[in-house]
Amino acid sequence: MPQLDPSTFAPQLFWLLVTFVLLYLAMWKIALPKIGSILQDRQERIDDDLEKAEKLKQDAEAVREAYEKTVAEGRNKAQETIRSASGKMAAEAAAQHATLTEKLNAQTSEAETRINAAKEQALANIRTVATEVTQAAAGKLIGRDISEADAEKAVASILDEERH
Amino acid sequence: MAAEGHGPLAQFEIKTLIPLKLGEIDVSFTNSALFMSLTLVLVTLFLVLGMRKRALVPGRWQSMAEMSYEFVANLLRDTVGSEGRKYFPLVFTLFMFILFGNMLGMIPYSFTFTSHVIVTFAMALAVFIGVTVLGFVKHGFHFFSFFVPPGVSVVLWPLMIPIEIISYLSRPISLSVRLFANLTAGHTMLKVFAGFIISLGVVGGVLPFAFVVALTGLELLIAFLQAYVFTILTCFYINDALHLH
C-alpha cells in the first residue's frame, strides 16, 4: 500500500503545511472578509429596505384612514341633507294636503247644499206638475172636474208612500 | 488485475515531480504536492473570482461562493455558538481544503491527497492538539474535568475516566482514518470495477461500466460528506474545548 511508505511522509507533510497555511492566509485575509462584507451589506440593505417598506406601509395606512374618514363624513353629511330635505318636503306635502282637503270639503258641502236645494225644488215642481197632470187626466177619464185640492191630496199620498 | 503497474492501488503512489531537499529532509514536489497546490489555487480563485462582482443579487458563481461561506458559518454557529466565530477561518479552510482535495481526486487520472493517511492524520492531529491547547488555555487544569462524565457516581469513576481518556485520545485516529479509509476504499473500488470493464470486453463490460457510473455518483457524495464530517467533528471538538460538557 503506497500510503504506508514512510519515505513519502516528509514531502507530503511539508507541502501539506505549506499549502494549508497559504490557503488559510488566503481565506483569512482575502476571501472570507470579502464574502462577509458582501453578506453584511446585503443584510443591511435588506433590513433597510424592510424598514422603508414598513414606513411606506404605515404611510399608506394613514392615507387610507384619512380617506375612509373623509368618505364617512361625506356620507353622514349627505344623509343629513337627505333627511332634512325629506322632512321639509313631507311637511310641505302635509300642509298642501290639508289645505286641499279643506277646500274639497268646503266645495263638497256647498255642492251638497245646492243639490239638496235643487232636489227640494225639483220635488216641489214634480208635485205641482203631477197635481196638474192628475187633475187633467182624471177630468178626462171620469168626465168631470176634480178640485185642485183633491188632486193634490192624491198625489201627495202616492208620493209620500213612495218616499217611504 | 489489469496491466502491470496499473493495479487498483497504483493510483495512490507518490511520484516525485521535482526533487527538492531542505537540509536533510526530503521536500520533493510530488503529485500529492501538485494537487494540494491546485486545491490552494482553485479554492482561492473560486472564492475571489466568484466574489469579484460584489453583486447585491448574486449570480450562480457568487451564490456558490456565498453558499460555501454560509454553509460552514452555520455549521460552526450551530455546533459551537457565537464564540466559535474566531475559529471560522480555520474551519472554513479545513472544509474547503478537504472538499476540493476530494473533488479533484474524482477526476480520472488525478491524485487524491486525502487518501493518504499521513495527510489526514496530520490534519486530525493538528485539530486535536489545537483543541486540547484551546481547552487548557480556556479552563486551565479544570479542563481535566472533561474526562469526568457528569452525573456518574464516584464509584464508577475508575472505570469511566480511563474510557473517557481513551476515547479522547482516539479522536485524531478516528478522525483521520475515517477520511483516509473512505477515500482509499472508494477509489480502489472504482479502479477494480474499471478494470473489470477492460477484462470483460465490450459485451460483458456493460455491467461493471454501469456500476462504475453509479459508484462515481456515490463517490462524489462521499467526497462531500467526508469533508463535511471532518469539519463538523472539528466543530464539535472546538465546542467541547470551549464548553467542556
mmCIF file of C-alpha atoms in Angstrom:
data_model
loop_
_atom_site.group_PDB
_atom_site.id
_atom_site.type_symbol
_atom_site.label_atom_id
_atom_site.label_comp_id
_atom_site.label_asym_id
_atom_site.label_seq_id
_atom_site.Cartn_x
_atom_site.Cartn_y
_atom_site.Cartn_z
ATOM 1 C CA MET A 1 0.000 0.000 0.000
ATOM 2 C CA PRO A 2 1.655 3.250 -1.109
ATOM 3 C CA GLN A 3 0.060 5.088 1.823
ATOM 4 C CA LEU A 4 2.248 3.238 4.300
ATOM 5 C CA ASP A 5 5.599 4.046 2.712
ATOM 6 C CA PRO A 6 7.338 6.283 5.285
ATOM 7 C CA SER A 7 9.738 7.749 2.726
ATOM 8 C CA THR A 8 6.837 9.698 1.210
ATOM 9 C CA PHE A 9 5.753 11.183 4.533
ATOM 10 C CA ALA A 10 8.179 14.070 4.745
ATOM 11 C CA PRO A 11 7.410 15.717 1.376
ATOM 12 C CA GLN A 12 3.668 15.236 1.872
ATOM 13 C CA LEU A 13 3.736 16.790 5.305
ATOM 14 C CA PHE A 14 5.928 19.635 4.119
ATOM 15 C CA TRP A 15 3.659 20.512 1.227
ATOM 16 C CA LEU A 16 0.553 19.992 3.327
ATOM 17 C CA LEU A 17 1.902 22.554 5.767
ATOM 18 C CA VAL A 18 2.849 24.994 3.006
ATOM 19 C CA THR A 19 -0.369 24.778 1.020
ATOM 20 C CA PHE A 20 -2.644 24.646 4.048
ATOM 21 C CA VAL A 21 -1.051 27.683 5.663
ATOM 22 C CA LEU A 22 -1.184 29.599 2.388
ATOM 23 C CA LEU A 23 -4.810 28.639 1.911
ATOM 24 C CA TYR A 24 -5.554 29.644 5.478
ATOM 25 C CA LEU A 25 -3.959 33.037 4.922
ATOM 26 C CA ALA A 26 -5.803 33.493 1.638
ATOM 27 C CA MET A 27 -9.102 32.628 3.276
ATOM 28 C CA TRP A 28 -8.493 34.609 6.443
ATOM 29 C CA LYS A 29 -7.154 37.760 4.850
ATOM 30 C CA ILE A 30 -8.766 37.893 1.422
ATOM 31 C CA ALA A 31 -11.680 35.616 0.635
ATOM 32 C CA LEU A 32 -13.665 35.488 3.858
ATOM 33 C CA PRO A 33 -13.647 39.239 4.635
ATOM 34 C CA LYS A 34 -14.794 39.826 1.070
ATOM 35 C CA ILE A 35 -17.697 37.417 1.277
ATOM 36 C CA GLY A 36 -18.516 38.505 4.811
ATOM 37 C CA SER A 37 -18.692 42.169 3.849
ATOM 38 C CA ILE A 38 -20.953 41.448 0.901
ATOM 39 C CA LEU A 39 -23.259 39.336 3.007
ATOM 40 C CA GLN A 40 -23.342 42.054 5.620
ATOM 41 C CA ASP A 41 -24.038 44.724 3.008
ATOM 42 C CA ARG A 42 -26.877 42.649 1.693
ATOM 43 C CA GLN A 43 -28.278 42.085 5.146
ATOM 44 C CA GLU A 44 -28.108 45.796 5.874
ATOM 45 C CA ARG A 45 -29.702 46.588 2.573
ATOM 46 C CA ILE A 46 -32.474 44.106 3.235
ATOM 47 C CA ASP A 47 -33.044 45.486 6.716
ATOM 48 C CA ASP A 48 -33.032 48.994 5.301
ATOM 49 C CA ASP A 49 -35.498 48.045 2.586
ATOM 50 C CA LEU A 50 -37.708 46.306 5.089
ATOM 51 C CA GLU A 51 -37.689 49.387 7.255
ATOM 52 C CA LYS A 52 -38.547 51.547 4.280
ATOM 53 C CA ALA A 53 -41.311 49.186 3.289
ATOM 54 C CA GLU A 54 -42.656 49.280 6.825
ATOM 55 C CA LYS A 55 -42.668 53.064 6.791
ATOM 56 C CA LEU A 56 -44.357 53.193 3.404
ATOM 57 C CA LYS A 57 -46.929 50.757 4.645
ATOM 58 C CA GLN A 58 -47.634 52.954 7.644
ATOM 59 C CA ASP A 59 -47.935 55.983 5.378
ATOM 60 C CA ALA A 60 -50.338 54.142 3.138
ATOM 61 C CA GLU A 61 -52.305 53.092 6.186
ATOM 62 C CA ALA A 62 -52.546 56.708 7.345
ATOM 63 C CA VAL A 63 -53.698 57.842 3.922
ATOM 64 C CA ARG A 64 -56.268 55.088 3.835
ATOM 65 C CA GLU A 65 -57.565 56.056 7.253
ATOM 66 C CA ALA A 66 -57.860 59.711 6.230
ATOM 67 C CA TYR A 67 -59.668 58.693 3.091
ATOM 68 C CA GLU A 68 -62.057 56.498 4.971
ATOM 69 C CA LYS A 69 -62.722 59.247 7.466
ATOM 70 C CA THR A 70 -63.488 61.709 4.666
ATOM 71 C CA VAL A 71 -65.779 59.246 2.976
ATOM 72 C CA ALA A 72 -67.608 58.554 6.226
ATOM 73 C CA GLU A 73 -68.014 62.264 6.900
ATOM 74 C CA GLY A 74 -69.324 62.857 3.390
ATOM 75 C CA ARG A 75 -71.773 60.028 3.774
ATOM 76 C CA ASN A 76 -73.041 61.378 7.090
ATOM 77 C CA LYS A 77 -73.421 64.835 5.642
ATOM 78 C CA ALA A 78 -75.294 63.529 2.646
ATOM 79 C CA GLN A 79 -77.614 61.538 4.848
ATOM 80 C CA GLU A 80 -78.182 64.604 6.981
ATOM 81 C CA THR A 81 -79.098 66.603 3.908
ATOM 82 C CA ILE A 82 -81.374 63.907 2.636
ATOM 83 C CA ARG A 83 -83.045 63.614 5.988
ATOM 84 C CA SER A 84 -83.688 67.347 6.372
ATOM 85 C CA ALA A 85 -84.847 67.704 2.780
ATOM 86 C CA SER A 86 -87.253 64.812 3.050
ATOM 87 C CA GLY A 87 -88.569 66.187 6.345
ATOM 88 C CA LYS A 88 -89.188 69.565 4.770
ATOM 89 C CA MET A 89 -90.840 68.036 1.778
ATOM 90 C CA ALA A 90 -93.074 65.841 3.946
ATOM 91 C CA ALA A 91 -94.173 68.865 5.969
ATOM 92 C CA GLU A 92 -94.927 70.825 2.828
ATOM 93 C CA ALA A 93 -96.844 67.935 1.334
ATOM 94 C CA ALA A 94 -98.845 67.539 4.512
ATOM 95 C CA ALA A 95 -99.694 71.238 4.557
ATOM 96 C CA GLN A 96 -100.754 71.204 0.942
ATOM 97 C CA HIS A 97 -102.750 68.071 1.514
ATOM 98 C CA ALA A 98 -104.516 69.710 4.456
ATOM 99 C CA THR A 99 -105.437 72.869 2.512
ATOM 100 C CA LEU A 100 -106.615 70.806 -0.411
ATOM 101 C CA THR A 101 -108.715 68.596 1.817
ATOM 102 C CA GLU A 102 -110.261 71.621 3.471
ATOM 103 C CA LYS A 103 -111.066 73.202 0.148
ATOM 104 C CA LEU A 104 -112.531 69.999 -1.176
ATOM 105 C CA ASN A 105 -114.594 69.538 1.946
ATOM 106 C CA ALA A 106 -115.947 73.048 1.636
ATOM 107 C CA GLN A 107 -116.788 72.520 -2.015
ATOM 108 C CA THR A 108 -118.373 69.178 -1.235
ATOM 109 C CA SER A 109 -120.631 70.576 1.464
ATOM 110 C CA GLU A 110 -121.539 73.532 -0.730
ATOM 111 C CA ALA A 111 -122.388 71.196 -3.575
ATOM 112 C CA GLU A 112 -124.447 69.020 -1.264
ATOM 113 C CA THR A 113 -126.392 72.027 -0.092
ATOM 114 C CA ARG A 114 -127.022 73.016 -3.688
ATOM 115 C CA ILE A 115 -128.049 69.531 -4.636
ATOM 116 C CA ASN A 116 -130.436 69.338 -1.697
ATOM 117 C CA ALA A 117 -131.982 72.668 -2.631
ATOM 118 C CA ALA A 118 -132.310 71.577 -6.237
ATOM 119 C CA LYS A 119 -133.809 68.304 -5.119
ATOM 120 C CA GLU A 120 -136.358 70.091 -2.882
ATOM 121 C CA GLN A 121 -137.249 72.409 -5.685
ATOM 122 C CA ALA A 122 -137.500 69.549 -8.145
ATOM 123 C CA LEU A 123 -139.706 67.655 -5.776
ATOM 124 C CA ALA A 124 -141.922 70.680 -5.320
ATOM 125 C CA ASN A 125 -142.080 71.142 -9.086
ATOM 126 C CA ILE A 126 -142.911 67.475 -9.564
ATOM 127 C CA ARG A 127 -145.728 67.801 -7.076
ATOM 128 C CA THR A 128 -147.240 70.781 -8.908
ATOM 129 C CA VAL A 129 -146.857 69.146 -12.300
ATOM 130 C CA ALA A 130 -148.193 65.840 -11.044
ATOM 131 C CA THR A 131 -151.191 67.564 -9.467
ATOM 132 C CA GLU A 132 -151.956 69.350 -12.673
ATOM 133 C CA VAL A 133 -151.492 66.195 -14.739
ATOM 134 C CA THR A 134 -153.618 64.190 -12.282
ATOM 135 C CA GLN A 135 -156.384 66.830 -12.344
ATOM 136 C CA ALA A 136 -156.347 66.939 -16.139
ATOM 137 C CA ALA A 137 -156.111 63.141 -16.589
ATOM 138 C CA ALA A 138 -158.843 62.417 -14.035
ATOM 139 C CA GLY A 139 -161.078 65.112 -15.626
ATOM 140 C CA LYS A 140 -160.647 63.428 -18.980
ATOM 141 C CA LEU A 141 -161.220 59.926 -17.634
ATOM 142 C CA ILE A 142 -164.218 60.390 -15.463
ATOM 143 C CA GLY A 143 -165.666 63.338 -17.327
ATOM 144 C CA ARG A 144 -165.949 65.791 -14.521
ATOM 145 C CA ASP A 145 -163.751 68.314 -12.968
ATOM 146 C CA ILE A 146 -161.813 67.417 -9.874
ATOM 147 C CA SER A 147 -160.875 70.072 -7.436
ATOM 148 C CA GLU A 148 -157.234 71.022 -7.251
ATOM 149 C CA ALA A 149 -157.156 70.183 -3.556
ATOM 150 C CA ASP A 150 -158.337 66.570 -4.141
ATOM 151 C CA ALA A 151 -155.738 66.036 -6.837
ATOM 152 C CA GLU A 152 -153.025 67.449 -4.683
ATOM 153 C CA LYS A 153 -154.104 65.149 -1.853
ATOM 154 C CA ALA A 154 -153.983 62.055 -4.063
ATOM 155 C CA VAL A 155 -150.576 62.982 -5.457
ATOM 156 C CA ALA A 156 -149.259 63.725 -2.015
ATOM 157 C CA SER A 157 -150.455 60.343 -0.696
ATOM 158 C CA ILE A 158 -148.747 58.462 -3.532
ATOM 159 C CA LEU A 159 -145.538 60.499 -3.390
ATOM 160 C CA ASP A 160 -145.367 60.167 0.378
ATOM 161 C CA GLU A 161 -145.973 56.446 0.054
ATOM 162 C CA GLU A 162 -143.153 56.175 -2.486
ATOM 163 C CA ARG A 163 -140.877 58.255 -0.409
ATOM 164 C CA HIS A 164 -141.221 55.843 2.500
ATOM 165 C CA MET B 1 -5.752 -7.382 -12.480
ATOM 166 C CA ALA B 2 -5.084 -5.113 -15.391
ATOM 167 C CA ALA B 3 -1.742 -4.272 -16.939
ATOM 168 C CA GLU B 4 1.371 -4.206 -14.760
ATOM 169 C CA GLY B 5 1.828 -1.088 -12.696
ATOM 170 C CA HIS B 6 -1.838 -0.262 -13.025
ATOM 171 C CA GLY B 7 -3.271 -2.173 -10.097
ATOM 172 C CA PRO B 8 -6.043 -0.672 -8.026
ATOM 173 C CA LEU B 9 -3.513 0.779 -5.621
ATOM 174 C CA ALA B 10 -1.221 2.281 -8.222
ATOM 175 C CA GLN B 11 -3.286 5.467 -8.158
ATOM 176 C CA PHE B 12 -2.107 6.137 -4.621
ATOM 177 C CA GLU B 13 1.575 6.084 -5.474
ATOM 178 C CA ILE B 14 3.555 9.187 -4.649
ATOM 179 C CA LYS B 15 5.567 10.259 -7.661
ATOM 180 C CA THR B 16 8.278 12.816 -7.299
ATOM 181 C CA LEU B 17 7.931 15.542 -9.889
ATOM 182 C CA ILE B 18 10.650 17.939 -8.740
ATOM 183 C CA PRO B 19 13.221 16.533 -6.299
ATOM 184 C CA LEU B 20 13.920 19.043 -3.533
ATOM 185 C CA LYS B 21 15.873 18.895 -0.292
ATOM 186 C CA LEU B 22 15.614 21.131 2.721
ATOM 187 C CA GLY B 23 18.767 20.274 4.629
ATOM 188 C CA GLU B 24 18.468 16.589 5.333
ATOM 189 C CA ILE B 25 14.731 16.475 4.751
ATOM 190 C CA ASP B 26 13.175 15.364 1.500
ATOM 191 C CA VAL B 27 10.681 18.031 0.464
ATOM 192 C CA SER B 28 10.298 16.993 -3.161
ATOM 193 C CA PHE B 29 7.406 18.418 -5.093
ATOM 194 C CA THR B 30 5.300 15.326 -5.707
ATOM 195 C CA ASN B 31 1.986 14.601 -7.394
ATOM 196 C CA SER B 32 0.445 14.968 -3.942
ATOM 197 C CA ALA B 33 2.020 18.409 -3.582
ATOM 198 C CA LEU B 34 0.792 19.295 -7.046
ATOM 199 C CA PHE B 35 -2.804 18.553 -6.135
ATOM 200 C CA MET B 36 -2.503 20.351 -2.814
ATOM 201 C CA SER B 37 -1.243 23.383 -4.714
ATOM 202 C CA LEU B 38 -4.054 23.007 -7.236
ATOM 203 C CA THR B 39 -6.513 22.904 -4.359
ATOM 204 C CA LEU B 40 -4.986 26.053 -2.914
ATOM 205 C CA VAL B 41 -5.211 27.867 -6.244
ATOM 206 C CA LEU B 42 -8.685 26.615 -7.148
ATOM 207 C CA VAL B 43 -10.250 27.378 -3.771
ATOM 208 C CA THR B 44 -8.772 30.857 -3.803
ATOM 209 C CA LEU B 45 -9.846 31.519 -7.391
ATOM 210 C CA PHE B 46 -13.282 30.027 -6.764
ATOM 211 C CA LEU B 47 -13.930 32.434 -3.923
ATOM 212 C CA VAL B 48 -12.062 35.533 -5.074
ATOM 213 C CA LEU B 49 -13.224 35.425 -8.684
ATOM 214 C CA GLY B 50 -16.684 34.369 -7.633
ATOM 215 C CA MET B 51 -16.984 37.471 -5.470
ATOM 216 C CA ARG B 52 -15.279 39.894 -7.850
ATOM 217 C CA LYS B 53 -18.548 41.486 -8.970
ATOM 218 C CA ARG B 54 -19.715 42.049 -5.394
ATOM 219 C CA ALA B 55 -23.245 41.835 -6.725
ATOM 220 C CA LEU B 56 -26.111 42.590 -4.406
ATOM 221 C CA VAL B 57 -28.110 39.924 -6.179
ATOM 222 C CA PRO B 58 -25.577 37.181 -6.695
ATOM 223 C CA GLY B 59 -25.096 35.243 -9.894
ATOM 224 C CA ARG B 60 -24.597 31.495 -9.936
ATOM 225 C CA TRP B 61 -20.901 31.557 -9.175
ATOM 226 C CA GLN B 62 -21.176 34.142 -6.445
ATOM 227 C CA SER B 63 -24.079 32.182 -4.977
ATOM 228 C CA MET B 64 -21.909 29.108 -4.742
ATOM 229 C CA ALA B 65 -19.114 31.030 -3.064
ATOM 230 C CA GLU B 66 -21.570 32.579 -0.605
ATOM 231 C CA MET B 67 -23.232 29.238 -0.068
ATOM 232 C CA SER B 68 -19.953 27.616 0.948
ATOM 233 C CA TYR B 69 -19.322 30.509 3.336
ATOM 234 C CA GLU B 70 -22.756 30.314 4.888
ATOM 235 C CA PHE B 71 -22.705 26.541 4.993
ATOM 236 C CA VAL B 72 -19.578 26.466 7.152
ATOM 237 C CA ALA B 73 -20.635 29.532 9.133
ATOM 238 C CA ASN B 74 -23.975 27.936 10.015
ATOM 239 C CA LEU B 75 -22.271 24.676 10.847
ATOM 240 C CA LEU B 76 -19.959 26.422 13.246
ATOM 241 C CA ARG B 77 -22.689 28.552 14.772
ATOM 242 C CA ASP B 78 -25.000 25.582 15.288
ATOM 243 C CA THR B 79 -22.370 23.463 16.982
ATOM 244 C CA VAL B 80 -20.212 25.980 18.843
ATOM 245 C CA GLY B 81 -22.284 29.131 19.021
ATOM 246 C CA SER B 82 -21.117 32.693 18.626
ATOM 247 C CA GLU B 83 -17.823 32.054 20.421
ATOM 248 C CA GLY B 84 -16.822 29.844 17.509
ATOM 249 C CA ARG B 85 -16.622 32.902 15.254
ATOM 250 C CA LYS B 86 -12.878 33.222 15.927
ATOM 251 C CA TYR B 87 -12.174 29.778 14.520
ATOM 252 C CA PHE B 88 -14.234 30.294 11.400
ATOM 253 C CA PRO B 89 -11.299 30.942 9.019
ATOM 254 C CA LEU B 90 -9.587 27.774 10.190
ATOM 255 C CA VAL B 91 -12.693 25.609 9.993
ATOM 256 C CA PHE B 92 -13.562 27.057 6.629
ATOM 257 C CA THR B 93 -10.053 26.401 5.312
ATOM 258 C CA LEU B 94 -10.232 22.821 6.548
ATOM 259 C CA PHE B 95 -13.571 22.260 4.862
ATOM 260 C CA MET B 96 -12.585 23.779 1.527
ATOM 261 C CA PHE B 97 -9.182 22.097 1.524
ATOM 262 C CA ILE B 98 -10.630 18.639 2.100
ATOM 263 C CA LEU B 99 -13.647 19.194 -0.138
ATOM 264 C CA PHE B 100 -11.593 20.402 -3.103
ATOM 265 C CA GLY B 101 -8.948 17.719 -2.475
ATOM 266 C CA ASN B 102 -11.658 15.059 -2.538
ATOM 267 C CA MET B 103 -13.387 16.515 -5.571
ATOM 268 C CA LEU B 104 -10.166 16.914 -7.551
ATOM 269 C CA GLY B 105 -9.475 13.275 -6.763
ATOM 270 C CA MET B 106 -12.690 12.345 -8.579
ATOM 271 C CA ILE B 107 -11.226 13.495 -11.876
ATOM 272 C CA PRO B 108 -9.818 10.461 -13.722
ATOM 273 C CA TYR B 109 -6.017 10.186 -13.676
ATOM 274 C CA SER B 110 -5.789 12.732 -10.905
ATOM 275 C CA PHE B 111 -4.390 12.164 -7.448
ATOM 276 C CA THR B 112 -6.320 12.253 -4.182
ATOM 277 C CA PHE B 113 -4.069 13.608 -1.445
ATOM 278 C CA THR B 114 -6.765 12.976 1.192
ATOM 279 C CA SER B 115 -6.418 9.249 0.510
ATOM 280 C CA HIS B 116 -3.060 9.311 2.291
ATOM 281 C CA VAL B 117 -3.340 8.588 5.964
ATOM 282 C CA ILE B 118 -0.305 10.703 6.772
ATOM 283 C CA VAL B 119 -2.037 13.777 5.370
ATOM 284 C CA THR B 120 -5.349 13.153 7.092
ATOM 285 C CA PHE B 121 -3.583 12.197 10.295
ATOM 286 C CA ALA B 122 -1.509 15.372 10.252
ATOM 287 C CA MET B 123 -4.672 17.438 9.881
ATOM 288 C CA ALA B 124 -6.512 15.456 12.550
ATOM 289 C CA LEU B 125 -3.568 15.689 14.918
ATOM 290 C CA ALA B 126 -3.299 19.424 14.348
ATOM 291 C CA VAL B 127 -7.002 19.763 15.154
ATOM 292 C CA PHE B 128 -6.590 17.530 18.209
ATOM 293 C CA ILE B 129 -3.587 19.423 19.578
ATOM 294 C CA GLY B 130 -5.235 22.715 18.739
ATOM 295 C CA VAL B 131 -8.459 21.984 20.626
ATOM 296 C CA THR B 132 -6.552 20.483 23.569
ATOM 297 C CA VAL B 133 -4.404 23.594 23.882
ATOM 298 C CA LEU B 134 -7.541 25.696 23.495
ATOM 299 C CA GLY B 135 -9.190 23.737 26.300
ATOM 300 C CA PHE B 136 -6.246 24.253 28.627
ATOM 301 C CA VAL B 137 -5.944 27.932 27.799
ATOM 302 C CA LYS B 138 -9.639 28.444 28.377
ATOM 303 C CA HIS B 139 -10.115 26.336 31.507
ATOM 304 C CA GLY B 140 -6.632 25.646 32.934
ATOM 305 C CA PHE B 141 -6.456 22.421 34.895
ATOM 306 C CA HIS B 142 -10.200 22.481 35.168
ATOM 307 C CA PHE B 143 -10.037 21.065 31.647
ATOM 308 C CA PHE B 144 -9.425 17.629 33.198
ATOM 309 C CA SER B 145 -12.980 17.648 34.466
ATOM 310 C CA PHE B 146 -13.848 16.947 30.847
ATOM 311 C CA PHE B 147 -12.815 13.348 31.488
ATOM 312 C CA VAL B 148 -15.274 13.006 34.333
ATOM 313 C CA PRO B 149 -18.678 12.393 32.854
ATOM 314 C CA PRO B 150 -21.341 14.444 34.603
ATOM 315 C CA GLY B 151 -23.979 12.629 36.626
ATOM 316 C CA VAL B 152 -21.916 9.490 37.123
ATOM 317 C CA SER B 153 -21.418 8.235 40.687
ATOM 318 C CA VAL B 154 -17.924 8.331 42.152
ATOM 319 C CA VAL B 155 -17.885 4.531 42.300
ATOM 320 C CA LEU B 156 -17.793 4.363 38.538
ATOM 321 C CA TRP B 157 -15.039 6.961 38.112
ATOM 322 C CA PRO B 158 -12.161 4.479 37.981
ATOM 323 C CA LEU B 159 -13.961 2.834 35.088
ATOM 324 C CA MET B 160 -15.315 5.901 33.330
ATOM 325 C CA ILE B 161 -12.292 8.149 33.431
ATOM 326 C CA PRO B 162 -9.954 5.771 31.540
ATOM 327 C CA ILE B 163 -12.707 5.193 28.979
ATOM 328 C CA GLU B 164 -13.149 8.928 28.524
ATOM 329 C CA ILE B 165 -9.410 9.465 28.205
ATOM 330 C CA ILE B 166 -9.052 6.679 25.656
ATOM 331 C CA SER B 167 -11.971 7.968 23.653
ATOM 332 C CA TYR B 168 -10.479 11.448 23.757
ATOM 333 C CA LEU B 169 -7.071 10.246 22.637
ATOM 334 C CA SER B 170 -8.551 8.148 19.852
ATOM 335 C CA ARG B 171 -10.165 11.219 18.299
ATOM 336 C CA PRO B 172 -7.309 12.070 15.927
ATOM 337 C CA ILE B 173 -7.107 8.432 14.847
ATOM 338 C CA SER B 174 -10.808 8.034 14.155
ATOM 339 C CA LEU B 175 -10.949 11.446 12.512
ATOM 340 C CA SER B 176 -8.055 10.746 10.158
ATOM 341 C CA VAL B 177 -8.779 7.090 9.429
ATOM 342 C CA ARG B 178 -12.402 7.856 8.594
ATOM 343 C CA LEU B 179 -11.414 10.251 5.855
ATOM 344 C CA PHE B 180 -8.460 8.259 4.558
ATOM 345 C CA ALA B 181 -10.273 4.901 4.591
ATOM 346 C CA ASN B 182 -13.393 6.210 2.899
ATOM 347 C CA LEU B 183 -11.450 7.725 0.052
ATOM 348 C CA THR B 184 -8.997 4.906 -0.348
ATOM 349 C CA ALA B 185 -11.747 2.293 -0.357
ATOM 350 C CA GLY B 186 -13.888 4.235 -2.773
ATOM 351 C CA HIS B 187 -11.107 4.920 -5.217
ATOM 352 C CA THR B 188 -9.843 1.360 -5.033
ATOM 353 C CA MET B 189 -13.301 0.011 -5.723
ATOM 354 C CA LEU B 190 -13.721 2.362 -8.680
ATOM 355 C CA LYS B 191 -10.421 1.169 -10.074
ATOM 356 C CA VAL B 192 -11.249 -2.507 -9.568
ATOM 357 C CA PHE B 193 -14.560 -2.195 -11.384
ATOM 358 C CA ALA B 194 -12.983 -0.076 -14.089
ATOM 359 C CA GLY B 195 -10.517 -2.937 -14.565
ATOM 360 C CA PHE B 196 -13.434 -5.350 -14.998
ATOM 361 C CA ILE B 197 -14.740 -3.265 -17.876
ATOM 362 C CA ILE B 198 -11.493 -3.844 -19.774
ATOM 363 C CA SER B 199 -11.131 -7.517 -18.894
ATOM 364 C CA LEU B 200 -14.765 -8.409 -19.661
ATOM 365 C CA GLY B 201 -14.767 -6.702 -23.042
ATOM 366 C CA VAL B 202 -17.437 -4.732 -24.823
ATOM 367 C CA VAL B 203 -20.410 -7.007 -24.073
ATOM 368 C CA GLY B 204 -19.625 -8.175 -20.546
ATOM 369 C CA GLY B 205 -18.186 -4.814 -19.604
ATOM 370 C CA VAL B 206 -21.537 -3.070 -19.714
ATOM 371 C CA LEU B 207 -22.464 -4.205 -16.239
ATOM 372 C CA PRO B 208 -19.279 -3.065 -14.462
ATOM 373 C CA PHE B 209 -19.436 0.121 -16.509
ATOM 374 C CA ALA B 210 -22.923 0.878 -15.217
ATOM 375 C CA PHE B 211 -21.656 0.071 -11.754
ATOM 376 C CA VAL B 212 -18.724 2.428 -12.128
ATOM 377 C CA VAL B 213 -21.078 5.204 -13.231
ATOM 378 C CA ALA B 214 -23.268 4.660 -10.177
ATOM 379 C CA LEU B 215 -20.234 4.359 -7.950
ATOM 380 C CA THR B 216 -18.845 7.627 -9.275
ATOM 381 C CA GLY B 217 -22.025 9.344 -8.162
ATOM 382 C CA LEU B 218 -21.729 7.742 -4.759
ATOM 383 C CA GLU B 219 -18.077 8.733 -4.508
ATOM 384 C CA LEU B 220 -18.942 12.347 -5.293
ATOM 385 C CA LEU B 221 -21.403 12.225 -2.419
ATOM 386 C CA ILE B 222 -18.775 10.678 -0.159
ATOM 387 C CA ALA B 223 -16.224 13.288 -1.228
ATOM 388 C CA PHE B 224 -18.563 15.974 0.057
ATOM 389 C CA LEU B 225 -19.801 14.007 3.030
ATOM 390 C CA GLN B 226 -16.339 13.229 4.378
ATOM 391 C CA ALA B 227 -15.291 16.858 4.113
ATOM 392 C CA TYR B 228 -18.485 17.713 5.990
ATOM 393 C CA VAL B 229 -17.888 15.043 8.640
ATOM 394 C CA PHE B 230 -14.307 16.131 9.212
ATOM 395 C CA THR B 231 -15.458 19.722 9.566
ATOM 396 C CA ILE B 232 -18.414 19.099 11.845
ATOM 397 C CA LEU B 233 -16.336 16.859 14.122
ATOM 398 C CA THR B 234 -13.736 19.607 14.317
ATOM 399 C CA CYS B 235 -16.553 21.951 15.329
ATOM 400 C CA PHE B 236 -17.699 19.504 18.000
ATOM 401 C CA TYR B 237 -14.162 19.254 19.368
ATOM 402 C CA ILE B 238 -13.863 23.036 19.500
ATOM 403 C CA ASN B 239 -17.212 23.136 21.284
ATOM 404 C CA ASP B 240 -16.030 20.528 23.793
ATOM 405 C CA ALA B 241 -12.868 22.506 24.452
ATOM 406 C CA LEU B 242 -14.800 25.730 24.958
ATOM 407 C CA HIS B 243 -17.709 24.408 26.976
ATOM 408 C CA LEU B 244 -16.346 21.120 28.366
ATOM 409 C CA HIS B 245 -19.602 19.256 28.878
#
